[in-house]
CSV table of C-alpha atoms in Angstrom, one decimal:
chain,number,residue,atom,x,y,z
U,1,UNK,CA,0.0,0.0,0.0
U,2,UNK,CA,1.6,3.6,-1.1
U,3,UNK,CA,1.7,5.8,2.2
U,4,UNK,CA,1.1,9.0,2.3
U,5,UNK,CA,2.6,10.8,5.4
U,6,UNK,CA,0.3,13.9,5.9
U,7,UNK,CA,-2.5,11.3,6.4
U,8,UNK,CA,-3.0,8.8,9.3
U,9,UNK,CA,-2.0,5.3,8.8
U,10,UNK,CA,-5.4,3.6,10.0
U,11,UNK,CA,-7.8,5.7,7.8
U,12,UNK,CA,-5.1,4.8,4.4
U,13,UNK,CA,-5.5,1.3,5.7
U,14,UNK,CA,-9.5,1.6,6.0
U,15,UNK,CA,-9.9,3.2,2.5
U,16,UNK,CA,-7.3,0.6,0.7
U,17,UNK,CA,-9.5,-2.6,2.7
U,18,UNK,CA,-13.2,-0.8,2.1
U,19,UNK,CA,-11.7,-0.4,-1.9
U,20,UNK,CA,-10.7,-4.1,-1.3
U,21,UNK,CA,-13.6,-5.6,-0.4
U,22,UNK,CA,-16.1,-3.4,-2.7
U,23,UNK,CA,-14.2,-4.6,-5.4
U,24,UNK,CA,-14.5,-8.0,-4.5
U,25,UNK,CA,-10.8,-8.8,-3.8
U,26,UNK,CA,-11.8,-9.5,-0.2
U,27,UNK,CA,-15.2,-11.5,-0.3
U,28,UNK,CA,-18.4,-11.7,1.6
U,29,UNK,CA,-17.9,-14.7,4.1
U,30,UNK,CA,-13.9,-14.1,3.9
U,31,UNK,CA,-12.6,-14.4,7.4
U,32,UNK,CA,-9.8,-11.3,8.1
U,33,UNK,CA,-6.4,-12.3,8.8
U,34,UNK,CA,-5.2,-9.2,10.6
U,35,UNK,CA,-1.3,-10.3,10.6
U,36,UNK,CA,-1.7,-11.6,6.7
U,37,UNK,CA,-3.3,-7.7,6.3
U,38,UNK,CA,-0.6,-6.4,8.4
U,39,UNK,CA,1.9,-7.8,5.9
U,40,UNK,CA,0.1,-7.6,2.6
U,41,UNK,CA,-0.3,-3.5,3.3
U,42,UNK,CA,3.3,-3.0,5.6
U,43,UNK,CA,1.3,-1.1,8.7
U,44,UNK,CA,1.8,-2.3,11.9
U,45,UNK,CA,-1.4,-4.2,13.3
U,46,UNK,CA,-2.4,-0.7,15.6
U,47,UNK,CA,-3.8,1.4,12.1
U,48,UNK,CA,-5.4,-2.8,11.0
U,49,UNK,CA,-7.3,-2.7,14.4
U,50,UNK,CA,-8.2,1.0,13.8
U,51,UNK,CA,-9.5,0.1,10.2
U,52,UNK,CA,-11.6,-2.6,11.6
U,53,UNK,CA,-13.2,-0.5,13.6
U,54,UNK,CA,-14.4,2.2,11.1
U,55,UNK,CA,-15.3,-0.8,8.8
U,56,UNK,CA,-17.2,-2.5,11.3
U,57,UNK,CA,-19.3,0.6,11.6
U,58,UNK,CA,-20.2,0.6,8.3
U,59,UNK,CA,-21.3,-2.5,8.2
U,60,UNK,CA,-19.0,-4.2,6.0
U,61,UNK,CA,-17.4,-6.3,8.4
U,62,UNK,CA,-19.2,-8.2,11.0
U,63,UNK,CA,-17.8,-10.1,14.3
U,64,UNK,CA,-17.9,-14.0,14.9
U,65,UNK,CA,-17.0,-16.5,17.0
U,66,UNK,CA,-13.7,-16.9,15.2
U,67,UNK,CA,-12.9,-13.8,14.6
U,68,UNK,CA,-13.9,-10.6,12.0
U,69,UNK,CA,-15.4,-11.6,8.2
U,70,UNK,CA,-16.4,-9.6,5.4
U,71,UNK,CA,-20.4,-9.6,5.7
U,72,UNK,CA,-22.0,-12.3,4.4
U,73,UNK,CA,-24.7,-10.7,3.7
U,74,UNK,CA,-27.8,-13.0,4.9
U,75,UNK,CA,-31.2,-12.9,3.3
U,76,UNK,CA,-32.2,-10.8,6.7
U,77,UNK,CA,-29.4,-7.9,6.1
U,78,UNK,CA,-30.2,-7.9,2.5
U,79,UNK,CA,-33.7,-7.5,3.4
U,80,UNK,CA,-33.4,-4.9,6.0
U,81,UNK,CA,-31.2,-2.7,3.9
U,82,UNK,CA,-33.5,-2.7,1.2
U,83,UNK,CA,-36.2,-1.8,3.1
U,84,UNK,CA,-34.4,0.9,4.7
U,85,UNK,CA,-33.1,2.1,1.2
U,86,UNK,CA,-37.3,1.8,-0.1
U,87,UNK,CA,-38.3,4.0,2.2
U,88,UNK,CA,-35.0,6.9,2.4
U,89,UNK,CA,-35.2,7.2,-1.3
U,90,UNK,CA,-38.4,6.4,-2.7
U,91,UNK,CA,-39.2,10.0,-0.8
U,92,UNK,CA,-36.0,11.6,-1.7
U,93,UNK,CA,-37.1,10.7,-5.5
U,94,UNK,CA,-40.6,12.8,-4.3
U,95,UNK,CA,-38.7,15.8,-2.5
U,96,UNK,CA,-36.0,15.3,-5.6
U,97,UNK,CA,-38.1,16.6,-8.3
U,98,UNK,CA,-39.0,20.0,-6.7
U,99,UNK,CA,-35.4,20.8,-7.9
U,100,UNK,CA,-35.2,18.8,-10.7
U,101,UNK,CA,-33.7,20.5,-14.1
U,102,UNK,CA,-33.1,19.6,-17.7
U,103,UNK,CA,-28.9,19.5,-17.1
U,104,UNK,CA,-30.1,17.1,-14.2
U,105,UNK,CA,-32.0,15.1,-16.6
U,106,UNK,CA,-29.1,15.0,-19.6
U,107,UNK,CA,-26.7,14.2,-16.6
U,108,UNK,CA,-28.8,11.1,-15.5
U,109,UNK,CA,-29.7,9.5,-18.9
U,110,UNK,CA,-25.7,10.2,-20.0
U,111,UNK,CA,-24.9,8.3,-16.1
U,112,UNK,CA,-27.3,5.1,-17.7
U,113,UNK,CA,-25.3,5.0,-20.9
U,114,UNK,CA,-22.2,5.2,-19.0
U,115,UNK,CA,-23.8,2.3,-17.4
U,116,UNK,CA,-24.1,0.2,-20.0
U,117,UNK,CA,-20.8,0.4,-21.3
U,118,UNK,CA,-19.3,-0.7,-18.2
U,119,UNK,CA,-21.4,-3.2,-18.3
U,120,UNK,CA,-20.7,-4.4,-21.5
U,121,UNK,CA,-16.8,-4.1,-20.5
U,122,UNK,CA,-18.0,-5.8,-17.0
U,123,UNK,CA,-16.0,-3.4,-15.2
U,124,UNK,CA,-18.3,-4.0,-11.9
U,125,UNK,CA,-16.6,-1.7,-9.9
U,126,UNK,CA,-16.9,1.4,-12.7
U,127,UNK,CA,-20.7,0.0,-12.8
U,128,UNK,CA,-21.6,-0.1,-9.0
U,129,UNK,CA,-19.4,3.5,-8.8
U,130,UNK,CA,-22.0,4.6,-11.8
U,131,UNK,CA,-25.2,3.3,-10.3
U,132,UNK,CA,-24.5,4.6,-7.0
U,133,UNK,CA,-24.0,8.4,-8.9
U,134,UNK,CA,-27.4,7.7,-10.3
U,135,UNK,CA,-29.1,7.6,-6.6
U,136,UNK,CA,-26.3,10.0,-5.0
U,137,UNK,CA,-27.5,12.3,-7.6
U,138,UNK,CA,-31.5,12.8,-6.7
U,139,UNK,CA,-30.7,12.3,-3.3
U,140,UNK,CA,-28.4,15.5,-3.5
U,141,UNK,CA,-31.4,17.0,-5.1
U,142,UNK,CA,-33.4,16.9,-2.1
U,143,UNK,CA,-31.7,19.4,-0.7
U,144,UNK,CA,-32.6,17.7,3.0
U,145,UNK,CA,-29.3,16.9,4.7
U,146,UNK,CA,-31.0,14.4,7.4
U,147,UNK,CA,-32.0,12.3,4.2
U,148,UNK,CA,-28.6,12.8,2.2
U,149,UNK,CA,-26.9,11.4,5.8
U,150,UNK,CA,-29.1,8.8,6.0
U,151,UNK,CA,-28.6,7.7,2.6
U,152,UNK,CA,-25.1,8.3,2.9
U,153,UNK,CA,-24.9,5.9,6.4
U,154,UNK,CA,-25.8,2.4,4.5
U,155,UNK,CA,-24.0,3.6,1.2
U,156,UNK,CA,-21.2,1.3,2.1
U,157,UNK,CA,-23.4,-2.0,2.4
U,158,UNK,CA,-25.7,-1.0,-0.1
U,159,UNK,CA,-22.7,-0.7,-2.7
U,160,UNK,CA,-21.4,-4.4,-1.3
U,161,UNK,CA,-24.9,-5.8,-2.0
U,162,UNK,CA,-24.8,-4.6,-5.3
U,163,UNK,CA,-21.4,-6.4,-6.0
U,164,UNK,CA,-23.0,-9.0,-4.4
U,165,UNK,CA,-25.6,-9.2,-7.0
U,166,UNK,CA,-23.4,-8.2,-10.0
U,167,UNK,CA,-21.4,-11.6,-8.8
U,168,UNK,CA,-24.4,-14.3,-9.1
U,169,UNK,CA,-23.9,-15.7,-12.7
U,170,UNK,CA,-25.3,-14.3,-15.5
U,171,UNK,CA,-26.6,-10.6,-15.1
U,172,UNK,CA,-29.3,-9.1,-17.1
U,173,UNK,CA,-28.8,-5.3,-16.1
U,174,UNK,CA,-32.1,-4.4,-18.6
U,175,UNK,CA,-34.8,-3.6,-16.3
U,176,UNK,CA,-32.6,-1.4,-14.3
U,177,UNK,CA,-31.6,0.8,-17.4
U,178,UNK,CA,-35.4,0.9,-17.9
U,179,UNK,CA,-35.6,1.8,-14.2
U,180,UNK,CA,-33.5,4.7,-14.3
U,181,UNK,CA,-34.8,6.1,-17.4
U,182,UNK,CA,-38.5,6.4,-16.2
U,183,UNK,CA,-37.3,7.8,-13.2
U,184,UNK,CA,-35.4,10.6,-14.7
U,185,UNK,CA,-38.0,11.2,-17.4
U,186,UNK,CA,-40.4,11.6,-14.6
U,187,UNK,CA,-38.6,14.1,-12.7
U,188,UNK,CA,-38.2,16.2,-15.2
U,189,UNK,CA,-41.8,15.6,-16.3
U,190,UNK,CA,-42.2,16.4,-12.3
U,191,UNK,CA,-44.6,13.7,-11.6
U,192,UNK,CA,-43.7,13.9,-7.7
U,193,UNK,CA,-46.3,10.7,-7.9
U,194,UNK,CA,-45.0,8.6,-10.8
U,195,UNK,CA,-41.7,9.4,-9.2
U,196,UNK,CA,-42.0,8.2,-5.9
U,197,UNK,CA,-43.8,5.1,-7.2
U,198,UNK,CA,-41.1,4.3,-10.0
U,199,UNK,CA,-38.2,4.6,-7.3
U,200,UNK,CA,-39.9,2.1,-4.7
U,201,UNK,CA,-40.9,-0.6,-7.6
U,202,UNK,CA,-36.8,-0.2,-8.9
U,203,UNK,CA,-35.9,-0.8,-5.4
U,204,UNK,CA,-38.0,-3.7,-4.5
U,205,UNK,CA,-36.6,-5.1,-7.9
U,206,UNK,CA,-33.6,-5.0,-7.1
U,207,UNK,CA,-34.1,-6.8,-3.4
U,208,UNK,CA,-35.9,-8.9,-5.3
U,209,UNK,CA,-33.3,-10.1,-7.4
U,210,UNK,CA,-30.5,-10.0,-4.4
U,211,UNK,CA,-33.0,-12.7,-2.6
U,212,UNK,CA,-34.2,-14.9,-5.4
């Protein structure tokens, strides 16, 4: 791991493990060696600990009875993230559209065909950065910085579950391109309705497809 010296050792280490396991180099289940780690990124263990900690609290590692793993992810946390993500931005979509301009709507439909590009390279981790811009962006719109923190807390796990899904076999990415299209043509059509609806049907699609 390159070290920078103007910035502490345990928050380079947290950044270069989260960028590990959302690009799927460490996997969900994977049990953490904090000695192998210790090696692999030449820290001592003290800035290792101190990255657990901060991951930990974003959910992305979880305790055991043998030690720390990358979350698994369960059908429960899948579930409960989901739910939590329904409800945060289903209403952000609503509140989004109040501020919602043409240069919003030319930057979302150019983020969906920046999409499907990295798709079609499957370069995940350019796709999950991509998707996440798409959601990042109408949250932003809200203008509500309770919501935007919200969002922002489960961002971490929310981006793992999408590798997650990215991961299971054969992808067909289709209905989510469809997704985000309607969505952004209905925020600039300002449809606060048709909005809100369209955001909580693409959500529960895509818990859907994470559970099946």
């Amino acid at each position: 791991m390159p070290v920078i010296k103007s910035k502490p050792y345990h928050l380079q280490t947290y950044e270069f493990l989260k960028d590990m396991i959302l690009s799927g180099k460490l996997t969900c289940g994977e049990k953490l060696n904090e000695i192998k780690l210790s090696q692999l990124l030449q820290v001592s263990r003290s800035p290792i600990r101190e990255a657990f900690r901060i991951l930990e609290q974003d959910a992305l590692i979880v305790p055991t009875s043998s030690g720390l793993i990358v979350n698994p992810l369960t059908p429960e946390t899948i579930h409960n993230v989901n739910e939590s993500r329904i409800g945060l931005e289903s209403y952000a979509a609503r509140l989004a559209t109040r501020h919602f301009t043409k240069q919003d709507h030319i930057i979302l439909i150019d983020s969906v065909e920046q999409c499907k590009k990295a798709d079609n390279d499957n370069d995940m981790v350019q796709l999950i950065d991509l998707n996440t811009f798409f959601h990042d962006h109408i949250a932003a719109l809200t203008q509500n910085d309770f919501i935007i923190m919200q969002i922002e807390r489960i961002q971490n796990i929310v981006k793992l579950s999408r590798l997650k899904e990215l991961q299971q076999g054969t992808r067909d990415l289709s209905y989510a391109y469809k997704d985000h299209i309607d969505i952004a043509d209905s925020l600039l059509a300002g449809d606060e309705d048709a909005v809100e609806t369209l955001m909580r049907k693409h959500l529960s699609n895509n818990m859907h497809s994470l559970l099946i």
